[in-house]
PDB file of C-alpha atoms in Angstrom:
ATOM      1  CA  MET A   1      18.282  16.482 -23.063  1.00  0.00           C
ATOM      2  CA  THR A   2      19.058  13.176 -24.812  1.00  0.00           C
ATOM      3  CA  GLU A   3      21.521  12.452 -22.011  1.00  0.00           C
ATOM      4  CA  PHE A   4      18.649  12.648 -19.516  1.00  0.00           C
ATOM      5  CA  TRP A   5      16.498  10.121 -21.408  1.00  0.00           C
ATOM      6  CA  VAL A   6      19.455   7.752 -21.899  1.00  0.00           C
ATOM      7  CA  MET A   7      20.010   7.610 -18.109  1.00  0.00           C
ATOM      8  CA  GLY A   8      23.690   6.742 -18.438  1.00  0.00           C
ATOM      9  CA  GLY A   9      22.840   3.602 -20.443  1.00  0.00           C
ATOM     10  CA  TYR A  10      20.298   2.342 -17.879  1.00  0.00           C
ATOM     11  CA  ALA A  11      17.185   3.768 -19.589  1.00  0.00           C
ATOM     12  CA  ARG A  12      15.671   0.331 -20.273  1.00  0.00           C
ATOM     13  CA  PHE A  13      15.721  -0.381 -16.537  1.00  0.00           C
ATOM     14  CA  VAL A  14      14.972   3.049 -15.024  1.00  0.00           C
ATOM     15  CA  TRP A  15      12.016   4.162 -17.179  1.00  0.00           C
ATOM     16  CA  PRO A  16      10.035   0.900 -16.953  1.00  0.00           C
ATOM     17  CA  CYS A  17      10.319   1.153 -13.145  1.00  0.00           C
ATOM     18  CA  PHE A  18       8.807   4.636 -13.130  1.00  0.00           C
ATOM     19  CA  ALA A  19       6.162   3.570 -15.668  1.00  0.00           C
ATOM     20  CA  LEU A  20       5.245   0.576 -13.479  1.00  0.00           C
ATOM     21  CA  ALA A  21       5.022   2.843 -10.425  1.00  0.00           C
ATOM     22  CA  ALA A  22       2.728   5.249 -12.303  1.00  0.00           C
ATOM     23  CA  GLY A  23       0.640   2.249 -13.386  1.00  0.00           C
ATOM     24  CA  VAL A  24       0.304   0.921  -9.835  1.00  0.00           C
ATOM     25  CA  LEU A  25      -0.607   4.364  -8.438  1.00  0.00           C
ATOM     26  CA  GLY A  26      -3.144   4.847 -11.242  1.00  0.00           C
ATOM     27  CA  TRP A  27      -4.614   1.364 -10.788  1.00  0.00           C
ATOM     28  CA  ASN A  28      -5.013   1.912  -7.044  1.00  0.00           C
ATOM     29  CA  LEU A  29      -6.862   5.201  -7.579  1.00  0.00           C
ATOM     30  CA  TRP A  30      -9.080   3.749 -10.310  1.00  0.00           C
ATOM     31  CA  SER A  31      -9.916   0.548  -8.434  1.00  0.00           C
ATOM     32  CA  ALA A  32     -10.627   2.382  -5.141  1.00  0.00           C
ATOM     33  CA  ARG A  33     -13.042   4.750  -6.902  1.00  0.00           C
ATOM     34  CA  ARG A  34     -14.647   1.866  -8.776  1.00  0.00           C
ATOM     35  CA  TYR A  35     -15.018  -0.146  -5.561  1.00  0.00           C
ATOM     36  CA  TYR A  36     -16.736   2.754  -3.823  1.00  0.00           C
ATOM     37  CA  ALA A  37     -18.962   3.506  -6.828  1.00  0.00           C
ATOM     38  CA  ALA A  38     -20.011  -0.168  -7.080  1.00  0.00           C
ATOM     39  CA  ALA A  39     -20.877  -0.251  -3.357  1.00  0.00           C
ATOM     40  CA  ARG A  40     -22.948   2.924  -3.781  1.00  0.00           C
ATOM     41  CA  VAL A  41     -24.841   1.407  -6.715  1.00  0.00           C
ATOM     42  CA  ARG A  42     -25.574  -1.723  -4.656  1.00  0.00           C
ATOM     43  CA  VAL A  43     -27.061   0.390  -1.850  1.00  0.00           C
ATOM     44  CA  GLN A  44     -29.079   2.465  -4.342  1.00  0.00           C
ATOM     45  CA  ARG A  45     -30.470  -0.724  -5.895  1.00  0.00           C
ATOM     46  CA  ALA A  46     -31.407  -2.038  -2.452  1.00  0.00           C
ATOM     47  CA  ILE A  47     -33.200   1.253  -1.689  1.00  0.00           C
ATOM     48  CA  ALA A  48     -35.052   1.136  -5.018  1.00  0.00           C
ATOM     49  CA  MET A  49     -36.098  -2.482  -4.448  1.00  0.00           C
ATOM     50  CA  ALA A  50     -37.323  -1.714  -0.936  1.00  0.00           C
ATOM     51  CA  ALA A  51     -39.310   1.251  -2.286  1.00  0.00           C
ATOM     52  CA  SER A  52     -40.906  -0.828  -5.066  1.00  0.00           C
ATOM     53  CA  GLU A  53     -41.846  -3.578  -2.592  1.00  0.00           C
ATOM     54  CA  GLN A  54     -43.565  -1.015  -0.363  1.00  0.00           C
ATOM     55  CA  SER A  55     -45.573   0.531  -3.221  1.00  0.00           C
TER      56      SER A  55
ATOM     57  CA  MET B   1      -9.681  11.448  26.334  1.00  0.00           C
ATOM     58  CA  TRP B   2     -10.195   8.178  24.434  1.00  0.00           C
ATOM     59  CA  THR B   3     -13.525   9.236  22.917  1.00  0.00           C
ATOM     60  CA  TRP B   4     -11.935   9.897  19.515  1.00  0.00           C
ATOM     61  CA  PHE B   5     -10.479   6.386  19.563  1.00  0.00           C
ATOM     62  CA  TYR B   6     -13.744   4.681  20.477  1.00  0.00           C
ATOM     63  CA  ARG B   7     -15.537   6.644  17.759  1.00  0.00           C
ATOM     64  CA  LEU B   8     -13.287   4.938  15.188  1.00  0.00           C
ATOM     65  CA  ALA B   9     -15.331   1.793  15.851  1.00  0.00           C
ATOM     66  CA  SER B  10     -18.452   3.556  14.579  1.00  0.00           C
ATOM     67  CA  PRO B  11     -19.097   2.911  10.830  1.00  0.00           C
ATOM     68  CA  PRO B  12     -20.873   6.257  10.138  1.00  0.00           C
ATOM     69  CA  HIS B  13     -18.024   8.143  11.828  1.00  0.00           C
ATOM     70  CA  VAL B  14     -15.374   6.215   9.850  1.00  0.00           C
ATOM     71  CA  TYR B  15     -17.339   6.818   6.629  1.00  0.00           C
ATOM     72  CA  ARG B  16     -17.426  10.589   7.235  1.00  0.00           C
ATOM     73  CA  VAL B  17     -13.804  10.882   8.443  1.00  0.00           C
ATOM     74  CA  ALA B  18     -12.567   8.899   5.416  1.00  0.00           C
ATOM     75  CA  ALA B  19     -14.495  11.204   3.058  1.00  0.00           C
ATOM     76  CA  PHE B  20     -12.908  14.247   4.703  1.00  0.00           C
ATOM     77  CA  LEU B  21      -9.349  12.870   4.781  1.00  0.00           C
ATOM     78  CA  ALA B  22      -9.084  11.304   1.300  1.00  0.00           C
ATOM     79  CA  PRO B  23      -8.717  14.506  -0.809  1.00  0.00           C
ATOM     80  CA  TRP B  24      -6.238  16.083   1.638  1.00  0.00           C
ATOM     81  CA  LEU B  25      -4.079  12.969   1.745  1.00  0.00           C
ATOM     82  CA  LEU B  26      -4.208  12.677  -2.036  1.00  0.00           C
ATOM     83  CA  GLY B  27      -3.194  16.334  -2.451  1.00  0.00           C
ATOM     84  CA  ALA B  28      -0.249  15.912  -0.066  1.00  0.00           C
ATOM     85  CA  ALA B  29       0.766  12.725  -1.911  1.00  0.00           C
ATOM     86  CA  ALA B  30       0.675  14.496  -5.292  1.00  0.00           C
ATOM     87  CA  VAL B  31       2.941  17.308  -4.041  1.00  0.00           C
ATOM     88  CA  LEU B  32       5.442  14.989  -2.337  1.00  0.00           C
ATOM     89  CA  ILE B  33       5.598  12.442  -5.166  1.00  0.00           C
ATOM     90  CA  GLY B  34       5.838  15.242  -7.737  1.00  0.00           C
ATOM     91  CA  TYR B  35       8.813  16.775  -5.905  1.00  0.00           C
ATOM     92  CA  GLY B  36      10.404  13.365  -5.337  1.00  0.00           C
ATOM     93  CA  VAL B  37      10.185  12.348  -9.002  1.00  0.00           C
ATOM     94  CA  VAL B  38      11.591  15.633 -10.337  1.00  0.00           C
ATOM     95  CA  ALA B  39      14.333  15.913  -7.719  1.00  0.00           C
ATOM     96  CA  GLY B  40      15.204  12.213  -7.969  1.00  0.00           C
ATOM     97  CA  LEU B  41      15.340  12.039 -11.747  1.00  0.00           C
ATOM     98  CA  VAL B  42      16.685  15.504 -12.587  1.00  0.00           C
ATOM     99  CA  PHE B  43      18.584  17.018  -9.667  1.00  0.00           C
ATOM    100  CA  ALA B  44      20.063  14.064  -7.752  1.00  0.00           C
ATOM    101  CA  PRO B  45      23.571  13.212  -8.998  1.00  0.00           C
ATOM    102  CA  PRO B  46      24.330   9.716 -10.378  1.00  0.00           C
ATOM    103  CA  ASP B  47      25.683   7.211  -7.851  1.00  0.00           C
ATOM    104  CA  TYR B  48      29.453   6.695  -8.028  1.00  0.00           C
ATOM    105  CA  GLN B  49      29.040   2.907  -8.331  1.00  0.00           C
ATOM    106  CA  GLN B  50      25.566   2.312  -9.767  1.00  0.00           C
ATOM    107  CA  GLY B  51      25.366   5.350 -12.057  1.00  0.00           C
ATOM    108  CA  ASP B  52      21.845   6.400 -13.042  1.00  0.00           C
ATOM    109  CA  ALA B  53      20.434   2.929 -12.271  1.00  0.00           C
ATOM    110  CA  PHE B  54      20.365   3.944  -8.601  1.00  0.00           C
ATOM    111  CA  ARG B  55      17.364   6.209  -9.441  1.00  0.00           C
ATOM    112  CA  ILE B  56      15.200   3.089  -9.330  1.00  0.00           C
ATOM    113  CA  ILE B  57      15.457   3.444  -5.539  1.00  0.00           C
ATOM    114  CA  TYR B  58      12.967   6.330  -5.720  1.00  0.00           C
ATOM    115  CA  VAL B  59      10.146   3.941  -6.593  1.00  0.00           C
ATOM    116  CA  HIS B  60      11.542   0.628  -5.337  1.00  0.00           C
ATOM    117  CA  ALA B  61      12.264   1.582  -1.705  1.00  0.00           C
ATOM    118  CA  PRO B  62       8.901   3.369  -1.087  1.00  0.00           C
ATOM    119  CA  ALA B  63       7.007   0.440  -2.658  1.00  0.00           C
ATOM    120  CA  ALA B  64       8.903  -2.115  -0.569  1.00  0.00           C
ATOM    121  CA  TRP B  65       8.489  -0.039   2.612  1.00  0.00           C
ATOM    122  CA  LEU B  66       4.766   0.347   1.937  1.00  0.00           C
ATOM    123  CA  SER B  67       4.378  -3.386   1.356  1.00  0.00           C
ATOM    124  CA  LEU B  68       5.589  -3.998   4.931  1.00  0.00           C
ATOM    125  CA  PHE B  69       3.644  -1.088   6.447  1.00  0.00           C
ATOM    126  CA  ALA B  70       0.383  -2.120   4.753  1.00  0.00           C
ATOM    127  CA  TYR B  71       0.823  -5.726   5.894  1.00  0.00           C
ATOM    128  CA  THR B  72       1.448  -4.649   9.489  1.00  0.00           C
ATOM    129  CA  THR B  73      -1.622  -2.381   9.311  1.00  0.00           C
ATOM    130  CA  MET B  74      -3.683  -5.282   7.953  1.00  0.00           C
ATOM    131  CA  ALA B  75      -2.512  -7.618  10.739  1.00  0.00           C
ATOM    132  CA  VAL B  76      -3.112  -5.026  13.504  1.00  0.00           C
ATOM    133  CA  ALA B  77      -6.557  -4.147  12.092  1.00  0.00           C
ATOM    134  CA  GLY B  78      -7.390  -7.849  11.800  1.00  0.00           C
ATOM    135  CA  ALA B  79      -6.282  -8.414  15.410  1.00  0.00           C
ATOM    136  CA  ILE B  80      -8.480  -5.510  16.581  1.00  0.00           C
ATOM    137  CA  GLY B  81     -11.415  -7.056  14.719  1.00  0.00           C
ATOM    138  CA  LEU B  82     -10.664 -10.514  16.069  1.00  0.00           C
ATOM    139  CA  ILE B  83      -9.963  -9.639  19.706  1.00  0.00           C
ATOM    140  CA  TRP B  84     -12.382  -6.761  20.341  1.00  0.00           C
ATOM    141  CA  LYS B  85     -14.904  -7.808  17.679  1.00  0.00           C
ATOM    142  CA  ILE B  86     -14.781  -4.348  16.127  1.00  0.00           C
ATOM    143  CA  LYS B  87     -16.242  -4.571  12.613  1.00  0.00           C
ATOM    144  CA  MET B  88     -14.215  -1.615  11.381  1.00  0.00           C
ATOM    145  CA  GLY B  89     -11.020  -3.546  12.136  1.00  0.00           C
ATOM    146  CA  HIS B  90     -11.993  -6.186   9.583  1.00  0.00           C
ATOM    147  CA  ALA B  91     -13.108  -3.458   7.149  1.00  0.00           C
ATOM    148  CA  VAL B  92      -9.689  -1.751   7.353  1.00  0.00           C
ATOM    149  CA  ALA B  93      -7.926  -5.107   6.904  1.00  0.00           C
ATOM    150  CA  ALA B  94     -10.053  -5.923   3.841  1.00  0.00           C
ATOM    151  CA  ALA B  95      -9.476  -2.462   2.325  1.00  0.00           C
ATOM    152  CA  THR B  96      -5.709  -2.627   2.911  1.00  0.00           C
ATOM    153  CA  ALA B  97      -5.022  -6.046   1.342  1.00  0.00           C
ATOM    154  CA  PRO B  98      -5.263  -5.167  -2.399  1.00  0.00           C
ATOM    155  CA  ILE B  99      -3.305  -1.935  -1.908  1.00  0.00           C
ATOM    156  CA  GLY B 100      -0.526  -3.743  -0.048  1.00  0.00           C
ATOM    157  CA  ALA B 101      -0.444  -6.559  -2.616  1.00  0.00           C
ATOM    158  CA  SER B 102      -0.088  -4.102  -5.513  1.00  0.00           C
ATOM    159  CA  PHE B 103       2.833  -2.330  -3.829  1.00  0.00           C
ATOM    160  CA  THR B 104       4.494  -5.651  -2.990  1.00  0.00           C
ATOM    161  CA  LEU B 105       4.277  -6.596  -6.665  1.00  0.00           C
ATOM    162  CA  LEU B 106       5.700  -3.189  -7.606  1.00  0.00           C
ATOM    163  CA  GLY B 107       8.566  -3.654  -5.128  1.00  0.00           C
ATOM    164  CA  LEU B 108       9.377  -7.080  -6.571  1.00  0.00           C
ATOM    165  CA  MET B 109       9.201  -5.932 -10.203  1.00  0.00           C
ATOM    166  CA  THR B 110      11.273  -2.777  -9.720  1.00  0.00           C
ATOM    167  CA  GLY B 111      13.749  -4.766  -7.631  1.00  0.00           C
ATOM    168  CA  SER B 112      14.015  -7.268 -10.444  1.00  0.00           C
ATOM    169  CA  LEU B 113      14.672  -4.463 -12.976  1.00  0.00           C
ATOM    170  CA  TRP B 114      17.329  -3.058 -10.644  1.00  0.00           C
ATOM    171  CA  GLY B 115      18.877  -6.481 -10.120  1.00  0.00           C
ATOM    172  CA  ARG B 116      19.506  -7.121 -13.811  1.00  0.00           C
ATOM    173  CA  PRO B 117      22.173  -4.404 -14.329  1.00  0.00           C
ATOM    174  CA  MET B 118      23.557  -4.615 -10.753  1.00  0.00           C
ATOM    175  CA  TRP B 119      23.647  -8.367 -10.059  1.00  0.00           C
ATOM    176  CA  GLY B 120      23.424  -9.647 -13.635  1.00  0.00           C
ATOM    177  CA  THR B 121      20.091 -11.390 -13.033  1.00  0.00           C
ATOM    178  CA  TYR B 122      16.423 -10.479 -12.762  1.00  0.00           C
ATOM    179  CA  TRP B 123      15.853 -12.932  -9.941  1.00  0.00           C
ATOM    180  CA  ALA B 124      17.883 -14.790  -7.309  1.00  0.00           C
ATOM    181  CA  TRP B 125      16.589 -16.923  -4.431  1.00  0.00           C
ATOM    182  CA  ASP B 126      18.062 -14.392  -2.061  1.00  0.00           C
ATOM    183  CA  PRO B 127      16.631 -14.117   1.511  1.00  0.00           C
ATOM    184  CA  ARG B 128      15.239 -10.590   0.950  1.00  0.00           C
ATOM    185  CA  LEU B 129      13.678 -11.393  -2.411  1.00  0.00           C
ATOM    186  CA  THR B 130      12.276 -14.738  -1.296  1.00  0.00           C
ATOM    187  CA  SER B 131      10.737 -13.354   1.915  1.00  0.00           C
ATOM    188  CA  GLU B 132       9.194 -10.462  -0.063  1.00  0.00           C
ATOM    189  CA  LEU B 133       7.718 -13.005  -2.508  1.00  0.00           C
ATOM    190  CA  ILE B 134       6.256 -14.894   0.472  1.00  0.00           C
ATOM    191  CA  LEU B 135       4.693 -11.581   1.562  1.00  0.00           C
ATOM    192  CA  LEU B 136       2.948 -11.332  -1.820  1.00  0.00           C
ATOM    193  CA  PHE B 137       1.633 -14.886  -1.404  1.00  0.00           C
ATOM    194  CA  LEU B 138       0.375 -13.973   2.079  1.00  0.00           C
ATOM    195  CA  TYR B 139      -1.512 -10.983   0.664  1.00  0.00           C
ATOM    196  CA  VAL B 140      -3.037 -13.180  -2.045  1.00  0.00           C
ATOM    197  CA  GLY B 141      -3.937 -15.781   0.603  1.00  0.00           C
ATOM    198  CA  VAL B 142      -5.653 -13.206   2.815  1.00  0.00           C
ATOM    199  CA  MET B 143      -7.575 -11.757  -0.149  1.00  0.00           C
ATOM    200  CA  SER B 144      -8.664 -15.213  -1.321  1.00  0.00           C
ATOM    201  CA  LEU B 145      -9.607 -16.506   2.118  1.00  0.00           C
ATOM    202  CA  ARG B 146     -12.116 -13.761   3.001  1.00  0.00           C
ATOM    203  CA  PRO B 147     -14.641 -14.471   0.217  1.00  0.00           C
ATOM    204  CA  ALA B 148     -14.094 -18.248   0.453  1.00  0.00           C
ATOM    205  CA  PHE B 149     -16.624 -18.504   3.309  1.00  0.00           C
ATOM    206  CA  GLU B 150     -20.373 -18.124   2.900  1.00  0.00           C
ATOM    207  CA  ASP B 151     -20.582 -16.417   6.281  1.00  0.00           C
ATOM    208  CA  PRO B 152     -18.722 -13.075   5.939  1.00  0.00           C
ATOM    209  CA  GLY B 153     -17.954 -13.077   9.682  1.00  0.00           C
ATOM    210  CA  ARG B 154     -16.089 -16.379   9.398  1.00  0.00           C
ATOM    211  CA  GLY B 155     -14.249 -15.088   6.326  1.00  0.00           C
ATOM    212  CA  ASP B 156     -13.144 -12.019   8.242  1.00  0.00           C
ATOM    213  CA  ARG B 157     -11.907 -14.079  11.179  1.00  0.00           C
ATOM    214  CA  ALA B 158     -10.024 -16.572   8.983  1.00  0.00           C
ATOM    215  CA  ALA B 159      -8.375 -13.751   6.996  1.00  0.00           C
ATOM    216  CA  ALA B 160      -7.430 -11.925  10.202  1.00  0.00           C
ATOM    217  CA  LEU B 161      -5.878 -15.091  11.615  1.00  0.00           C
ATOM    218  CA  LEU B 162      -3.782 -15.651   8.487  1.00  0.00           C
ATOM    219  CA  ALA B 163      -2.701 -11.986   8.492  1.00  0.00           C
ATOM    220  CA  ILE B 164      -1.646 -12.234  12.149  1.00  0.00           C
ATOM    221  CA  VAL B 165       0.288 -15.486  11.620  1.00  0.00           C
ATOM    222  CA  GLY B 166       1.956 -14.039   8.525  1.00  0.00           C
ATOM    223  CA  VAL B 167       3.143 -10.910  10.310  1.00  0.00           C
ATOM    224  CA  VAL B 168       6.144 -12.934  11.496  1.00  0.00           C
ATOM    225  CA  ASN B 169       7.444 -12.493   7.936  1.00  0.00           C
ATOM    226  CA  VAL B 170       7.706  -8.692   8.339  1.00  0.00           C
ATOM    227  CA  PRO B 171      10.767  -8.621  10.645  1.00  0.00           C
ATOM    228  CA  ILE B 172      12.257 -11.488   8.612  1.00  0.00           C
ATOM    229  CA  ILE B 173      12.078  -9.313   5.477  1.00  0.00           C
ATOM    230  CA  HIS B 174      13.495  -6.290   7.289  1.00  0.00           C
ATOM    231  CA  TYR B 175      16.418  -8.074   8.948  1.00  0.00           C
ATOM    232  CA  SER B 176      17.085 -10.635   6.197  1.00  0.00           C
ATOM    233  CA  VAL B 177      19.965  -8.532   4.852  1.00  0.00           C
ATOM    234  CA  SER B 178      21.648  -8.613   8.285  1.00  0.00           C
ATOM    235  CA  TRP B 179      20.834 -12.188   9.311  1.00  0.00           C
ATOM    236  CA  TRP B 180      21.920 -13.956   6.110  1.00  0.00           C
ATOM    237  CA  ASN B 181      24.383 -13.433   3.288  1.00  0.00           C
ATOM    238  CA  SER B 182      22.382 -11.413   0.805  1.00  0.00           C
ATOM    239  CA  LEU B 183      22.890  -9.911  -2.625  1.00  0.00           C
ATOM    240  CA  HIS B 184      20.565  -7.128  -1.527  1.00  0.00           C
ATOM    241  CA  GLN B 185      22.186  -3.995  -0.146  1.00  0.00           C
ATOM    242  CA  GLY B 186      21.866  -3.181   3.561  1.00  0.00           C
ATOM    243  CA  ALA B 187      19.760  -0.464   5.202  1.00  0.00           C
ATOM    244  CA  THR B 188      20.037   2.919   3.514  1.00  0.00           C
ATOM    245  CA  VAL B 189      17.331   5.089   5.016  1.00  0.00           C
ATOM    246  CA  ALA B 190      16.768   3.364   8.368  1.00  0.00           C
ATOM    247  CA  LYS B 191      20.047   4.710   9.755  1.00  0.00           C
ATOM    248  CA  LEU B 192      19.395   8.433   9.454  1.00  0.00           C
ATOM    249  CA  ALA B 193      22.043   9.195  12.094  1.00  0.00           C
ATOM    250  CA  ILE B 194      24.751   7.944   9.727  1.00  0.00           C
ATOM    251  CA  PRO B 195      23.214   8.538   6.292  1.00  0.00           C
ATOM    252  CA  SER B 196      24.513   6.418   3.426  1.00  0.00           C
ATOM    253  CA  MET B 197      23.480   9.120   0.961  1.00  0.00           C
ATOM    254  CA  PRO B 198      24.123  12.832   0.528  1.00  0.00           C
ATOM    255  CA  GLY B 199      21.152  15.176   1.059  1.00  0.00           C
ATOM    256  CA  SER B 200      20.609  15.689  -2.686  1.00  0.00           C
ATOM    257  CA  MET B 201      19.844  11.966  -2.991  1.00  0.00           C
ATOM    258  CA  LEU B 202      18.225  11.456   0.413  1.00  0.00           C
ATOM    259  CA  TRP B 203      15.585  14.242   0.401  1.00  0.00           C
ATOM    260  CA  PRO B 204      13.852  13.083  -2.796  1.00  0.00           C
ATOM    261  CA  LEU B 205      13.794   9.557  -1.344  1.00  0.00           C
ATOM    262  CA  LEU B 206      12.257  10.733   1.937  1.00  0.00           C
ATOM    263  CA  SER B 207       9.744  12.792  -0.045  1.00  0.00           C
ATOM    264  CA  MET B 208       8.784   9.736  -2.119  1.00  0.00           C
ATOM    265  CA  LEU B 209       8.468   7.615   1.041  1.00  0.00           C
ATOM    266  CA  ALA B 210       6.152  10.205   2.624  1.00  0.00           C
ATOM    267  CA  GLY B 211       4.257  10.655  -0.658  1.00  0.00           C
ATOM    268  CA  PHE B 212       3.622   6.919  -1.004  1.00  0.00           C
ATOM    269  CA  MET B 213       2.432   6.816   2.629  1.00  0.00           C
ATOM    270  CA  PHE B 214      -0.025   9.669   2.050  1.00  0.00           C
ATOM    271  CA  PHE B 215      -1.164   7.996  -1.170  1.00  0.00           C
ATOM    272  CA  TYR B 216      -1.752   4.777   0.749  1.00  0.00           C
ATOM    273  CA  GLY B 217      -3.795   6.721   3.320  1.00  0.00           C
ATOM    274  CA  ALA B 218      -5.891   8.351   0.588  1.00  0.00           C
ATOM    275  CA  VAL B 219      -6.601   5.121  -1.282  1.00  0.00           C
ATOM    276  CA  LEU B 220      -7.290   3.303   1.992  1.00  0.00           C
ATOM    277  CA  CYS B 221      -9.887   5.954   2.902  1.00  0.00           C
ATOM    278  CA  MET B 222     -11.547   5.610  -0.517  1.00  0.00           C
ATOM    279  CA  ARG B 223     -11.641   1.804  -0.368  1.00  0.00           C
ATOM    280  CA  LEU B 224     -12.742   1.875   3.260  1.00  0.00           C
ATOM    281  CA  ARG B 225     -15.813   3.947   2.342  1.00  0.00           C
ATOM    282  CA  GLY B 226     -16.807   1.285  -0.184  1.00  0.00           C
ATOM    283  CA  GLU B 227     -16.108  -1.452   2.365  1.00  0.00           C
ATOM    284  CA  VAL B 228     -18.293   0.289   4.979  1.00  0.00           C
ATOM    285  CA  LEU B 229     -21.145   0.644   2.467  1.00  0.00           C
ATOM    286  CA  ASN B 230     -20.890  -3.041   1.525  1.00  0.00           C
ATOM    287  CA  ARG B 231     -20.944  -4.162   5.132  1.00  0.00           C
ATOM    288  CA  GLU B 232     -23.578  -1.739   6.405  1.00  0.00           C
ATOM    289  CA  ARG B 233     -25.903  -1.559   3.410  1.00  0.00           C
ATOM    290  CA  GLN B 234     -28.916  -2.611   5.488  1.00  0.00           C
ATOM    291  CA  ALA B 235     -28.312   0.146   8.048  1.00  0.00           C
ATOM    292  CA  THR B 236     -30.617   3.178   8.089  1.00  0.00           C
ATOM    293  CA  TRP B 237     -27.727   5.647   8.204  1.00  0.00           C
ATOM    294  CA  VAL B 238     -26.280   4.215   4.946  1.00  0.00           C
ATOM    295  CA  ARG B 239     -29.608   4.612   3.155  1.00  0.00           C
ATOM    296  CA  GLU B 240     -29.917   8.173   4.410  1.00  0.00           C
ATOM    297  CA  ALA B 241     -26.308   8.989   3.484  1.00  0.00           C
ATOM    298  CA  ILE B 242     -26.777   7.672  -0.061  1.00  0.00           C
ATOM    299  CA  LYS B 243     -30.120   9.434  -0.551  1.00  0.00           C
ATOM    300  CA  THR B 244     -28.660  12.849   0.336  1.00  0.00           C
TER     301      THR B 244
END
């Protein structure tokens, strides 16, 4: 098992690459969801403002 | 016959299709990336020259490939928006830019980590590395240019123009290893007829490539929905869609 983590002496290059990849995939998912959620909130605010102006 | 194509210009249709596709694409990406990571890290044998350091290819090559694919998509979408004045073209281009930029950065960073043990340096002004760095600058330029205009329409057109001009860099990146003397290795996956790798190394790589592509599709759909809402927030259909 230790042999696997050591990666033939290249662990300090291999594992950071996979960690960076996981980070980029995670960031993309998080930021895409956040972007959509923020756009939704903006529309909801616009609807609420329009409703309050009418009443 | 072309009805499906024309419907892609309709924001409500794009919004609905993106909502339907995103979870399926994400599921496919999870399966393919999961297989690729396990097979690439555990089952693929070490390379006879590079040892276990070669395993970096399983994240580096898909990231680099995606950086080119996303840029080409952005340029084509921008051209569609510019030439045919289809708003969804600009929306796709805007949604693609941050995804492509993040994968370009990942390609550069993983390449740098691969370069250290193989070439003895994290960075060299090599044609492949330099042209990939220019690609990152182009992404940043496109992302910065769009909001730099008060009129969003002008921002879209300026960004599309820069994306189209910059697309000349894509073949330069791809062929840089053939056109100039380069530290970077030549094509590995592009020549499937004469594979440079045995199947135990190649299949995880192909799985990772496909997984990253599906992931890109999923994230693009998610971002595109936000982009459509931002651009169409005054439209009646958006207000009805959000209310329900």
